Short mmCIF file of C-alpha atoms in Angstrom, two decimals:
data_model
loop_
_atom_site.label_atom_id
_atom_site.label_comp_id
_atom_site.label_asym_id
_atom_site.label_seq_id
_atom_site.Cartn_x
_atom_site.Cartn_y
_atom_site.Cartn_z
CA MET A 164 123.98 64.79 160.33
CA LYS A 165 120.80 63.00 161.51
CA PRO A 166 117.84 62.96 158.89
CA TYR A 167 115.08 65.26 159.64
CA ALA A 168 111.69 63.44 159.86
CA TRP A 169 108.17 63.68 161.05
CA VAL A 170 107.75 60.51 163.07
CA LEU A 171 104.20 59.30 162.83
CA ALA A 172 104.19 57.53 166.08
CA GLY A 173 104.05 60.84 167.73
CA ALA A 174 100.35 61.13 166.89
CA ALA A 175 99.35 58.27 169.04
CA LEU A 176 101.59 59.22 171.97
CA LEU A 177 100.16 62.90 171.75
CA MET A 178 96.57 61.57 171.85
CA ILE A 179 97.24 59.52 174.91
CA MET A 180 99.00 62.26 176.60
CA TRP A 181 96.25 64.85 176.16
CA LEU A 182 93.56 62.42 177.14
CA PHE A 183 94.99 60.84 180.23
CA ILE A 184 97.78 62.92 181.57
CA PRO A 185 96.58 66.17 183.28
CA ASN A 186 98.54 69.35 183.29
CA MET A 187 100.87 69.65 186.24
CA PRO A 188 101.06 73.20 187.36
CA GLY A 189 103.35 72.55 190.42
CA GLY A 190 104.00 70.47 193.44
CA LYS A 191 105.26 66.90 193.73
CA LYS A 192 103.78 65.64 190.34
CA GLN A 193 105.78 68.39 188.56
CA THR A 194 108.88 67.65 190.55
CA ASP A 195 108.50 63.87 189.79
CA ALA A 196 108.17 64.62 186.16
CA LYS A 197 111.27 66.81 185.96
CA GLU A 198 113.34 64.15 187.88
CA LEU A 199 112.12 61.52 185.51
CA SER A 200 113.05 63.58 182.54
CA MET A 201 116.53 64.33 183.96
CA ARG A 202 117.03 60.67 184.77
CA TYR A 203 116.15 59.34 181.38
CA CYS A 204 117.18 62.22 179.16
CA SER A 205 120.58 62.65 180.50
CA SER A 206 121.66 58.93 180.53
CA CYS A 207 123.16 59.15 177.01
CA HIS A 208 123.94 62.95 176.67
CA LEU A 209 123.72 66.29 178.43
CA TYR A 210 120.17 67.02 179.70
CA PRO A 211 118.24 69.12 177.19
CA GLU A 212 116.15 71.76 178.91
CA PRO A 213 112.64 72.18 177.59
CA GLY A 214 113.28 75.87 176.71
CA LEU A 215 115.82 74.83 173.98
CA LEU A 216 112.96 74.10 171.64
CA GLY A 217 109.30 75.07 170.80
CA LYS A 218 106.52 72.89 172.14
CA ASP A 219 105.50 71.53 168.76
CA ILE A 220 109.11 70.57 167.92
CA TRP A 221 109.33 68.59 171.18
CA VAL A 222 105.89 66.91 171.00
CA LYS A 223 105.64 66.17 167.33
CA ASP A 224 109.26 65.44 166.38
CA VAL A 225 111.96 64.92 168.98
CA LEU A 226 109.99 63.04 171.72
CA PRO A 227 108.32 60.68 169.37
CA GLU A 228 111.77 59.70 168.03
CA MET A 229 113.18 59.41 171.50
CA GLY A 230 110.12 57.19 172.46
CA LEU A 231 110.89 54.75 169.66
CA ARG A 232 114.49 54.52 170.94
CA LEU A 233 113.05 53.65 174.37
CA GLY A 234 110.90 50.89 172.80
CA ILE A 235 107.65 53.03 172.81
CA GLY A 236 105.60 53.30 169.73
CA ASP A 237 105.47 51.62 166.36
CA LYS A 238 109.05 51.47 164.93
CA ASN A 239 107.76 50.33 161.51
CA VAL A 240 106.90 53.90 160.89
CA LEU A 241 110.62 54.36 160.46
CA LEU A 242 110.41 52.76 156.97
CA ASN A 243 108.56 55.80 155.86
CA ARG A 244 111.89 57.76 156.00
CA MET A 245 114.63 55.11 155.50
CA SER A 246 115.49 52.11 153.40
CA TYR A 247 114.95 48.61 154.76
CA LYS A 248 118.68 48.18 154.78
CA GLN A 249 119.22 51.19 156.93
CA TYR A 250 116.28 50.21 159.23
CA ASN A 251 117.63 46.66 159.59
CA ASN A 252 121.13 48.03 160.49
CA LEU A 253 119.78 50.29 163.13
CA ILE A 254 117.56 47.47 164.61
CA LYS A 255 120.67 45.27 164.87
CA LEU A 256 122.32 48.02 166.76
CA GLY A 257 119.70 47.82 169.34
CA LEU A 258 118.71 51.39 168.72
CA TYR A 259 114.97 50.68 168.46
CA PRO A 260 114.06 47.92 171.04
CA ASP A 261 111.09 45.78 170.77
CA THR A 262 109.95 46.35 174.30
CA PRO A 263 109.86 49.45 176.46
CA ARG A 264 112.91 50.30 178.36
CA ILE A 265 111.06 52.51 180.87
CA PRO A 266 107.46 52.27 182.21
CA ILE A 267 104.87 53.87 179.91
CA LYS A 268 103.60 55.87 182.69
CA ASP A 269 106.92 57.45 183.24
CA TRP A 270 107.38 58.20 179.65
CA LEU A 271 103.91 59.95 179.44
CA LYS A 272 104.97 62.01 182.37
CA ILE A 273 108.12 63.13 180.59
CA VAL A 274 106.20 64.01 177.47
CA ALA A 275 103.71 66.04 179.51
CA TYR A 276 106.59 67.88 181.36
CA TYR A 277 108.18 69.04 178.07
CA ARG A 278 104.77 70.01 176.68
CA GLU A 279 104.04 72.05 179.76
CA HIS A 280 107.39 73.77 180.13
CA ALA A 281 108.58 74.30 176.46
CA PRO A 282 107.77 77.76 174.92
CA ALA A 283 104.86 77.88 172.52
CA GLU A 284 107.19 79.20 169.84
CA PRO A 285 110.93 78.78 169.59
CA THR A 286 112.80 81.41 171.65
CA GLN A 287 114.07 84.50 169.73
CA GLN A 288 117.67 85.28 169.41
CA GLN A 289 119.16 87.82 171.83
CA LYS A 290 119.82 91.35 170.70
CA LYS A 291 123.11 91.45 168.71
CA ASP A 292 125.32 93.92 166.96
CA PRO A 293 124.05 94.90 163.57
CA VAL A 294 125.74 93.54 160.39
CA GLN A 295 127.21 96.12 157.88
CA HIS A 296 126.88 95.62 154.19
CA GLY A 297 129.75 95.59 151.72
CA GLY A 298 133.45 96.15 152.60
CA GLN A 299 136.73 96.80 150.98
CA LEU A 300 138.94 93.95 152.22
CA PHE A 301 138.01 91.36 149.68
CA THR A 302 137.41 91.26 145.91
CA GLN A 303 134.97 88.59 144.77
CA LEU A 304 135.90 86.11 142.04
CA THR A 305 133.39 83.47 140.88
CA ILE A 306 133.65 79.95 139.65
CA PRO A 307 130.44 79.25 137.83
CA CYS A 308 128.86 75.79 137.45
CA ASP A 309 129.04 73.94 134.15
CA SER A 310 126.01 74.66 131.92
CA GLY A 311 122.79 73.12 133.34
CA GLN A 312 124.36 72.38 136.74
CA VAL A 313 123.86 73.81 140.18
CA GLY A 314 126.39 74.15 142.90
CA MET A 315 127.11 70.85 144.72
CA THR A 316 130.61 71.48 146.08
CA THR A 317 131.83 69.18 148.82
CA MET A 318 135.45 70.44 149.23
CA SER A 319 137.29 73.69 148.52
CA HIS A 320 141.02 73.74 148.64
CA PHE A 321 143.87 76.07 147.53
CA ILE A 322 147.32 74.64 146.50
CA PRO A 323 149.38 77.82 146.49
CA GLN A 324 152.52 76.18 145.29
CA ARG A 325 150.75 74.80 142.27
CA LYS A 326 148.81 78.12 141.80
CA GLU A 327 145.65 76.06 141.55
CA VAL A 328 142.28 75.75 143.27
CA TRP A 329 140.74 72.28 143.76
CA LEU A 330 137.11 71.59 144.23
CA GLY A 331 135.33 68.31 145.12
CA VAL A 332 131.85 67.90 143.64
CA LYS A 333 129.00 65.67 144.71
CA ASN A 334 128.86 63.72 141.42
CA ASN A 335 132.15 62.05 142.33
CA GLU A 336 134.46 64.54 140.52
CA ILE A 337 137.45 66.71 141.26
CA GLN A 338 137.67 70.02 139.25
CA VAL A 339 141.00 71.87 139.02
CA TYR A 340 141.15 75.59 138.22
CA GLY A 341 144.07 77.98 137.67
CA LEU A 342 144.39 81.41 139.26
CA ASP A 343 142.63 82.79 136.30
CA LEU A 344 139.69 80.54 137.43
CA LYS A 345 139.56 78.60 134.08
CA LYS A 346 139.07 74.87 134.49
CA LYS A 347 142.30 73.18 133.73
CA ARG A 348 141.23 69.53 134.19
CA SER A 349 138.74 67.34 136.00
CA PHE A 350 138.63 63.64 136.91
CA ARG A 351 136.41 61.10 138.55
CA THR A 352 136.67 59.81 142.17
CA PRO A 353 135.04 56.73 143.87
CA SER A 354 132.87 59.02 145.99
CA PRO A 355 132.54 62.77 146.86
CA ILE A 356 135.77 64.18 148.14
CA VAL A 357 135.74 66.01 151.57
CA ASP A 358 139.35 66.43 152.37
CA MET A 359 142.76 66.32 150.65
CA MET A 360 146.35 66.86 151.28
CA GLU A 361 149.35 67.44 148.95
CA GLN A 362 152.62 65.65 149.74
CA GLU A 363 154.74 63.49 147.58
CA LYS A 364 151.46 62.40 146.09
CA LEU A 365 148.02 63.95 146.37
CA LEU A 366 145.94 62.24 148.99
CA PHE A 367 142.16 62.26 148.88
CA LEU A 368 139.46 61.41 151.39
CA GLY A 369 136.13 60.15 149.94
CA ILE A 370 133.20 60.24 152.29
CA GLY A 371 131.33 57.31 150.55
CA ASN A 372 127.48 57.83 150.90
CA MET A 373 127.01 61.43 152.02
CA LEU A 374 123.55 60.75 153.46
CA PRO A 375 123.33 59.45 157.16
CA ASN A 376 123.94 55.66 157.09
CA GLU A 377 125.71 52.85 158.67
CA ASP A 378 127.60 51.83 155.54
CA ARG A 379 131.49 51.88 155.64
CA ASN A 380 132.32 52.72 151.99
CA GLY A 381 134.55 55.75 152.46
CA ARG A 382 138.20 55.64 151.30
CA LEU A 383 141.55 57.30 151.62
CA PHE A 384 143.64 57.05 148.51
CA SER A 385 146.28 58.70 146.40
CA MET A 386 146.24 59.85 142.90
CA ASP A 387 148.55 61.94 140.58
CA GLU A 388 147.58 65.50 139.57
CA LYS A 389 145.71 64.15 136.52
CA GLY A 390 143.70 61.61 138.34
CA ASP A 391 145.74 58.60 137.27
CA HIS A 392 147.71 55.95 139.18
CA ALA A 393 145.23 55.64 142.06
CA LYS A 394 146.37 53.67 145.11
CA LEU A 395 144.11 52.67 147.88
CA ILE A 396 145.44 53.50 151.41
CA LEU A 397 142.42 52.90 153.54
CA ASP A 398 139.02 51.61 152.83
CA SER A 399 135.73 50.63 154.74
CA LEU A 400 135.67 54.06 156.47
CA HIS A 401 132.35 55.20 158.04
CA ARG A 402 131.54 58.65 156.56
CA PRO A 403 135.08 60.03 157.24
CA VAL A 404 135.35 63.92 157.18
CA GLN A 405 138.99 64.58 157.98
CA PHE A 406 142.42 62.93 157.99
CA ILE A 407 145.78 64.19 159.31
CA ARG A 408 149.33 62.91 158.63
CA THR A 409 151.51 63.24 161.78
CA ASP A 410 153.91 61.15 163.88
CA LEU A 411 151.69 60.27 166.82
CA ASN A 412 153.96 57.82 168.65
CA ASN A 413 157.37 59.58 168.08
CA ASP A 414 158.87 56.86 165.98
CA HIS A 415 159.80 59.36 163.21
CA VAL A 416 157.31 57.77 160.68
CA GLU A 417 154.08 59.64 159.85
CA ASP A 418 150.90 58.01 160.96
CA ILE A 419 147.39 58.58 159.66
CA LEU A 420 144.58 59.98 161.88
CA ILE A 421 140.99 59.55 160.65
CA ALA A 422 137.77 61.13 161.89
CA GLU A 423 134.93 58.88 160.91
CA TYR A 424 131.91 60.89 161.65
CA GLY A 425 129.53 58.02 160.91
CA PHE A 426 125.92 58.10 161.87
CA GLU A 427 124.69 56.32 164.99
CA THR A 428 128.07 54.70 165.24
CA GLY A 429 131.48 56.23 164.38
CA GLN A 430 135.04 56.33 165.57
CA VAL A 431 138.38 58.13 165.57
CA LYS A 432 141.26 55.85 164.70
CA TRP A 433 144.95 56.10 163.75
CA VAL A 434 147.01 53.78 161.50
CA ASN A 435 150.68 53.19 162.48
CA GLY A 436 152.75 54.35 159.61
CA ARG A 437 155.53 51.88 160.27
CA THR A 438 153.48 48.62 161.03
CA GLY A 439 150.12 49.44 159.29
CA ILE A 440 148.28 48.41 162.49
CA THR A 441 145.03 50.33 163.18
CA ASP A 442 144.20 51.48 166.68
CA THR A 443 140.94 53.05 167.84
CA LEU A 444 140.96 56.14 170.08
CA THR A 445 137.24 56.25 170.54
CA THR A 446 134.12 54.61 169.11
CA GLN A 447 132.01 57.73 169.63
CA ALA A 448 130.10 58.93 166.57
CA GLY A 449 130.12 62.44 165.27
CA ALA A 450 133.89 63.39 165.17
CA ARG A 451 133.72 66.64 163.28
CA ASN A 452 137.26 68.03 163.34
CA ILE A 453 140.65 67.43 165.07
CA ILE A 454 143.23 70.01 166.02
CA LEU A 455 146.75 68.87 167.05
CA ARG A 456 148.65 70.58 169.76
CA ASP A 457 151.37 69.65 172.21
CA VAL A 458 149.50 70.85 175.27
CA ASN A 459 152.01 69.66 177.91
CA LYS A 460 155.19 70.31 175.83
CA ASP A 461 156.39 66.72 176.00
CA GLY A 462 157.08 66.59 172.27
CA LEU A 463 154.04 64.38 171.58
CA PRO A 464 150.96 65.74 169.61
CA ASP A 465 147.74 65.86 171.65
CA LEU A 466 144.31 66.00 170.06
CA TYR A 467 141.41 68.40 170.51
CA ILE A 468 138.34 66.86 168.95
CA LEU A 469 134.90 68.42 168.50
CA PHE A 470 132.09 65.72 168.54
CA ALA A 471 128.60 66.37 167.13
CA GLN A 472 125.66 63.94 167.16
CA ALA A 473 123.92 63.18 170.47
CA ARG A 474 127.03 63.36 172.80
CA GLU A 475 128.09 66.82 171.62
CA GLN A 476 131.32 67.86 173.27
CA VAL A 477 134.98 68.97 173.06
CA SER A 478 137.42 66.32 174.23
CA LEU A 479 141.20 66.64 174.67
CA PHE A 480 143.07 63.42 174.01
CA MET A 481 146.44 63.57 175.87
CA ASN A 482 149.12 61.61 174.05
CA LYS A 483 150.81 59.30 176.71
CA GLY A 484 153.23 57.77 174.24
CA ALA A 485 153.47 54.45 172.49
CA GLY A 486 150.15 55.10 170.85
CA LYS A 487 148.12 55.52 174.02
CA PHE A 488 145.82 58.44 174.87
CA ASN A 489 143.76 59.62 177.89
CA GLU A 490 140.51 61.55 177.06
CA GLU A 491 139.39 64.48 179.11
CA VAL A 492 136.04 66.13 178.22
CA LEU A 493 136.48 69.91 178.26
CA LEU A 494 133.05 71.15 177.19
CA ARG A 495 129.70 69.43 176.90
CA PHE A 496 126.68 70.56 175.01
CA PRO A 497 122.99 69.57 174.78
CA PRO A 498 122.04 67.14 172.03
CA VAL A 499 120.37 69.76 169.88
CA PHE A 500 123.29 72.15 170.06
CA GLY A 501 124.32 71.41 166.42
CA SER A 502 128.16 71.49 166.83
CA SER A 503 129.75 72.04 163.51
CA TYR A 504 133.31 73.29 163.74
CA MET A 505 136.21 74.28 166.14
CA GLU A 506 139.22 76.48 165.98
CA LEU A 507 142.00 77.34 168.42
CA SER A 508 143.35 80.92 168.67
CA ASP A 509 144.48 83.44 171.28
CA MET A 510 141.36 85.68 171.15
CA ASN A 511 142.14 87.99 174.05
CA GLY A 512 145.97 88.33 173.77
CA ASP A 513 146.86 86.63 176.97
CA GLY A 514 149.19 84.17 175.17
CA LEU A 515 146.77 81.16 175.71
CA GLU A 516 144.82 79.55 172.79
CA ASP A 517 141.11 79.74 173.35
CA LEU A 518 138.37 77.72 171.62
CA VAL A 519 136.05 79.17 169.01
CA ILE A 520 133.14 76.85 168.58
CA THR A 521 130.55 77.19 165.82
CA ASN A 522 127.23 75.48 166.22
CA GLY A 523 124.25 75.51 163.73
CA ASP A 524 123.81 72.11 162.23
CA ASN A 525 120.05 71.96 161.78
CA ALA A 526 119.54 68.73 159.69
CA ASP A 527 118.08 66.69 162.47
CA TYR A 528 114.77 65.90 164.30
CA SER A 529 114.51 69.48 165.55
CA LEU A 530 114.51 71.49 162.35
CA SER A 531 113.73 75.08 163.38
CA PRO A 532 115.52 78.38 164.06
CA LYS A 533 117.43 77.97 167.26
CA TYR A 534 118.41 80.99 169.49
CA PHE A 535 121.51 79.35 170.77
CA HIS A 536 123.00 78.73 167.22
CA GLY A 537 126.05 80.91 166.45
CA ILE A 538 129.79 81.49 167.29
CA ARG A 539 131.15 81.24 170.90
CA ILE A 540 134.59 82.01 172.31
CA TYR A 541 135.65 79.98 175.29
CA LEU A 542 138.55 81.57 177.06
CA ASN A 543 141.47 79.40 178.24
CA ASP A 544 142.23 79.72 182.03
CA GLY A 545 145.59 78.24 181.71
CA LYS A 546 144.71 75.40 184.05
CA GLY A 547 142.81 73.18 181.47
CA GLY A 548 139.44 74.92 181.78
CA PHE A 549 137.50 76.85 179.12
CA THR A 550 134.81 79.35 179.89
CA GLU A 551 132.28 80.99 177.51
CA LYS A 552 133.04 84.71 177.13
CA TRP A 553 131.65 85.85 173.91
CA PHE A 554 128.63 84.66 171.88
CA TYR A 555 127.11 86.05 168.52
CA PRO A 556 123.88 84.31 167.53
CA VAL A 557 123.53 83.16 163.81
CA HIS A 558 120.94 80.70 162.84
CA GLY A 559 122.47 77.68 161.11
CA ALA A 560 126.19 78.60 161.56
CA THR A 561 128.39 76.13 160.00
CA LYS A 562 132.09 77.00 160.22
CA THR A 563 134.30 79.77 161.39
CA ILE A 564 137.88 80.25 160.41
CA VAL A 565 140.08 82.48 162.50
CA ARG A 566 143.03 84.32 160.72
CA ASP A 567 144.45 87.74 160.83
CA PHE A 568 142.95 88.61 157.60
CA ASP A 569 143.61 92.44 157.67
CA GLN A 570 147.15 91.85 159.09
CA ASP A 571 146.81 94.24 161.97
CA GLY A 572 148.19 91.82 164.54
CA ASP A 573 144.98 90.29 165.98
CA PRO A 574 142.69 87.44 164.95
CA ASP A 575 139.59 88.06 162.84
CA MET A 576 136.90 85.51 161.89
CA ALA A 577 135.11 84.52 158.72
CA MET A 578 131.89 82.52 159.17
CA ILE A 579 129.58 80.55 156.88
CA ALA A 580 126.04 79.58 157.79
CA PHE A 581 124.64 76.80 155.60
CA PHE A 582 121.39 76.80 157.47
CA SER A 583 120.98 80.54 157.70
CA ASP A 584 117.56 82.10 157.33
CA LYS A 585 116.75 82.95 153.72
CA GLY A 586 117.07 86.61 152.93
CA ASN A 587 118.75 87.71 156.28
CA GLY A 588 122.27 88.29 154.72
CA GLU A 589 124.01 86.07 157.23
CA SER A 590 125.12 83.18 155.00
CA PHE A 591 128.65 84.74 155.21
CA LEU A 592 129.82 87.10 157.83
CA TYR A 593 133.14 88.70 158.49
CA PHE A 594 134.23 89.69 162.08
CA GLU A 595 137.05 92.34 162.18
CA ASN A 596 138.71 92.37 165.54
CA THR A 597 138.51 95.76 167.11
CA GLY A 598 140.12 94.78 170.47
CA LYS A 599 139.02 93.76 173.93
CA MET A 600 136.75 90.89 172.39
CA GLY A 601 134.93 93.42 170.19
CA PHE A 602 134.22 92.88 166.50
CA GLN A 603 132.91 94.95 163.61
CA ILE A 604 130.56 92.67 161.55
CA SER A 605 130.01 92.81 157.93
CA ASP A 606 128.63 90.60 155.11
CA MET A 607 131.42 91.89 152.80
CA GLY A 608 128.78 92.05 150.08
CA VAL A 609 128.92 88.22 149.57
CA PRO A 610 125.65 87.09 147.84
CA GLU A 611 123.36 84.85 149.79
CA GLY A 612 124.32 81.24 149.20
CA LEU A 613 124.32 77.75 150.67
CA TRP A 614 128.01 77.90 151.55
CA MET A 615 128.69 74.37 152.98
CA VAL A 616 132.50 74.39 152.84
CA MET A 617 135.09 77.18 153.32
CA GLU A 618 138.83 77.19 153.38
CA ALA A 619 141.44 79.98 153.79
CA ASP A 620 145.03 80.25 152.49
CA ASP A 621 147.29 82.52 150.45
CA MET A 622 145.97 81.65 147.01
CA ASP A 623 148.18 83.80 144.96
CA GLY A 624 151.35 83.98 147.22
CA ASP A 625 151.02 87.80 147.85
CA GLY A 626 151.31 87.40 151.68
CA ASP A 627 147.72 87.81 152.70
CA THR A 628 144.97 85.16 153.42
CA ASP A 629 142.23 84.55 150.76
CA ILE A 630 139.01 82.71 151.35
CA ILE A 631 137.17 80.19 149.12
CA LEU A 632 133.53 79.28 149.68
CA GLY A 633 131.91 76.23 148.20
CA ASN A 634 128.24 76.33 147.21
CA PHE A 635 126.02 73.23 147.92
CA GLN A 636 122.43 73.44 146.74
CA PHE A 637 120.30 71.44 149.01
CA GLY A 638 116.65 70.45 148.32
CA ALA A 639 113.95 73.10 147.90
CA GLU A 640 116.05 75.71 149.49
CA GLN A 641 118.09 76.18 146.25
CA GLU A 642 115.21 77.95 144.50
CA ALA A 643 115.38 80.97 146.80
CA ARG A 644 119.20 81.48 146.61
CA GLN A 645 120.85 83.86 144.40
CA SER A 646 123.92 81.90 143.93
CA LYS A 647 122.61 78.48 142.94
CA ASP A 648 124.56 78.56 139.67
CA LEU A 649 127.96 79.15 141.40
CA ARG A 650 130.48 76.33 141.99
CA ALA A 651 132.49 78.51 144.31
CA LEU A 652 133.18 82.07 145.32
CA ILE A 653 136.68 83.35 146.06
CA LEU A 654 137.23 86.30 148.29
CA LYS A 655 140.66 87.69 147.20
CA ASN A 656 142.22 89.54 149.96
CA THR A 657 143.35 93.05 148.85
CA THR A 658 145.35 93.95 151.98
CA LYS A 659 148.64 93.63 150.02
CA ASP A 660 147.24 95.40 147.07
CA HIS A 661 147.13 98.57 149.09
CA PRO A 662 150.22 98.82 151.19
#
């Protein structure tokens, strides 16, 4: 996630723009300005149309930042919102050049074009199906915070075979609970845990510094169930968010695949389980989650990867064998889209897996309600293409899990929205599949919370899928949330309780 900031250089640019660049109601000047904006604003990512954001957000926040990245404005104002170390790292990357990369007159035309064509206020959401309140499918079970603490949960995880619930906490701690939700033990970790896996040993992924940065202090390591006998597996990871153990090169030894989300830089890499040699699939930042599928049925796992940050997209990395991959971009999104999670599931019953994309990351330079945030279903045409078929708008949507929660033979969806509007009852929504791409939507009576993490599994081994929500209180937002003293909320599925 990129840090939200008010870039002071925007004031000077705005003043010049208003004084010297007239409004352009039409004709060649307007055409030239649009062409300039499309030329420069699509060189690194998909072109963002002016209508995506309100006028003030463009002029006061986004465009000043983009100006600095084009060498226009006083980059020293960046020190008002970041450390000198961070500033120095970004300067070394060439992110903020000393001299303009485009003519000043062209830049001012671009600013004027966005000012003229952006809506005065952010566009409102389209009309949508109403949300019902309450529901019978789940029973709520709470895991409270320790006395004097607020929820800062970075990972939630069921281990059904152990009959345990594992939670990662921002203060570098793992907490373990039994099915009675009483704490059994806790232990310290090098950094906040964001992913884990249970095999012969328990494997943990520490993100390092959670805030946006160019440091590489994430780690993958193993520990026993009591937090002892730690063994480092990989270090110097750049804000990693997911790891997978799988045999990528068909040598019958499991390899390790790592999504390093990073910040301005990042990568996806894999480590050969036999040789220990690391290979990089891509140096693109923002890898949010990876899904394995054998798309062409050749016995090798292919990779669907969702990327956030500026170059937001879904890519398919086809496994060519011997550790080699070819990337195909399936979907591209504008840089303010806020991509946050991806699932694969057959949503229309045609036997093909479709893409379910959640977008709503709102911690960036354009912090405002966005009409295009929500959940989208892209249907698979069976020829490698995906087309948007269904959209439900939700401000700040974060993650959607697709499962047959009610066990009626079709996929339902559970969604959390970390950046939801306060008081709108959309921080958790359940979508019951009613057939033909229709859904009955309910909040299931879940209290409003800052649910940042969510997982689903059969917690108690009764044959249905339960859900765990992790609460992460963030800044001033926490004061208005009912659930700030919760560590986690478990939604116990009651389907098998009522045969």
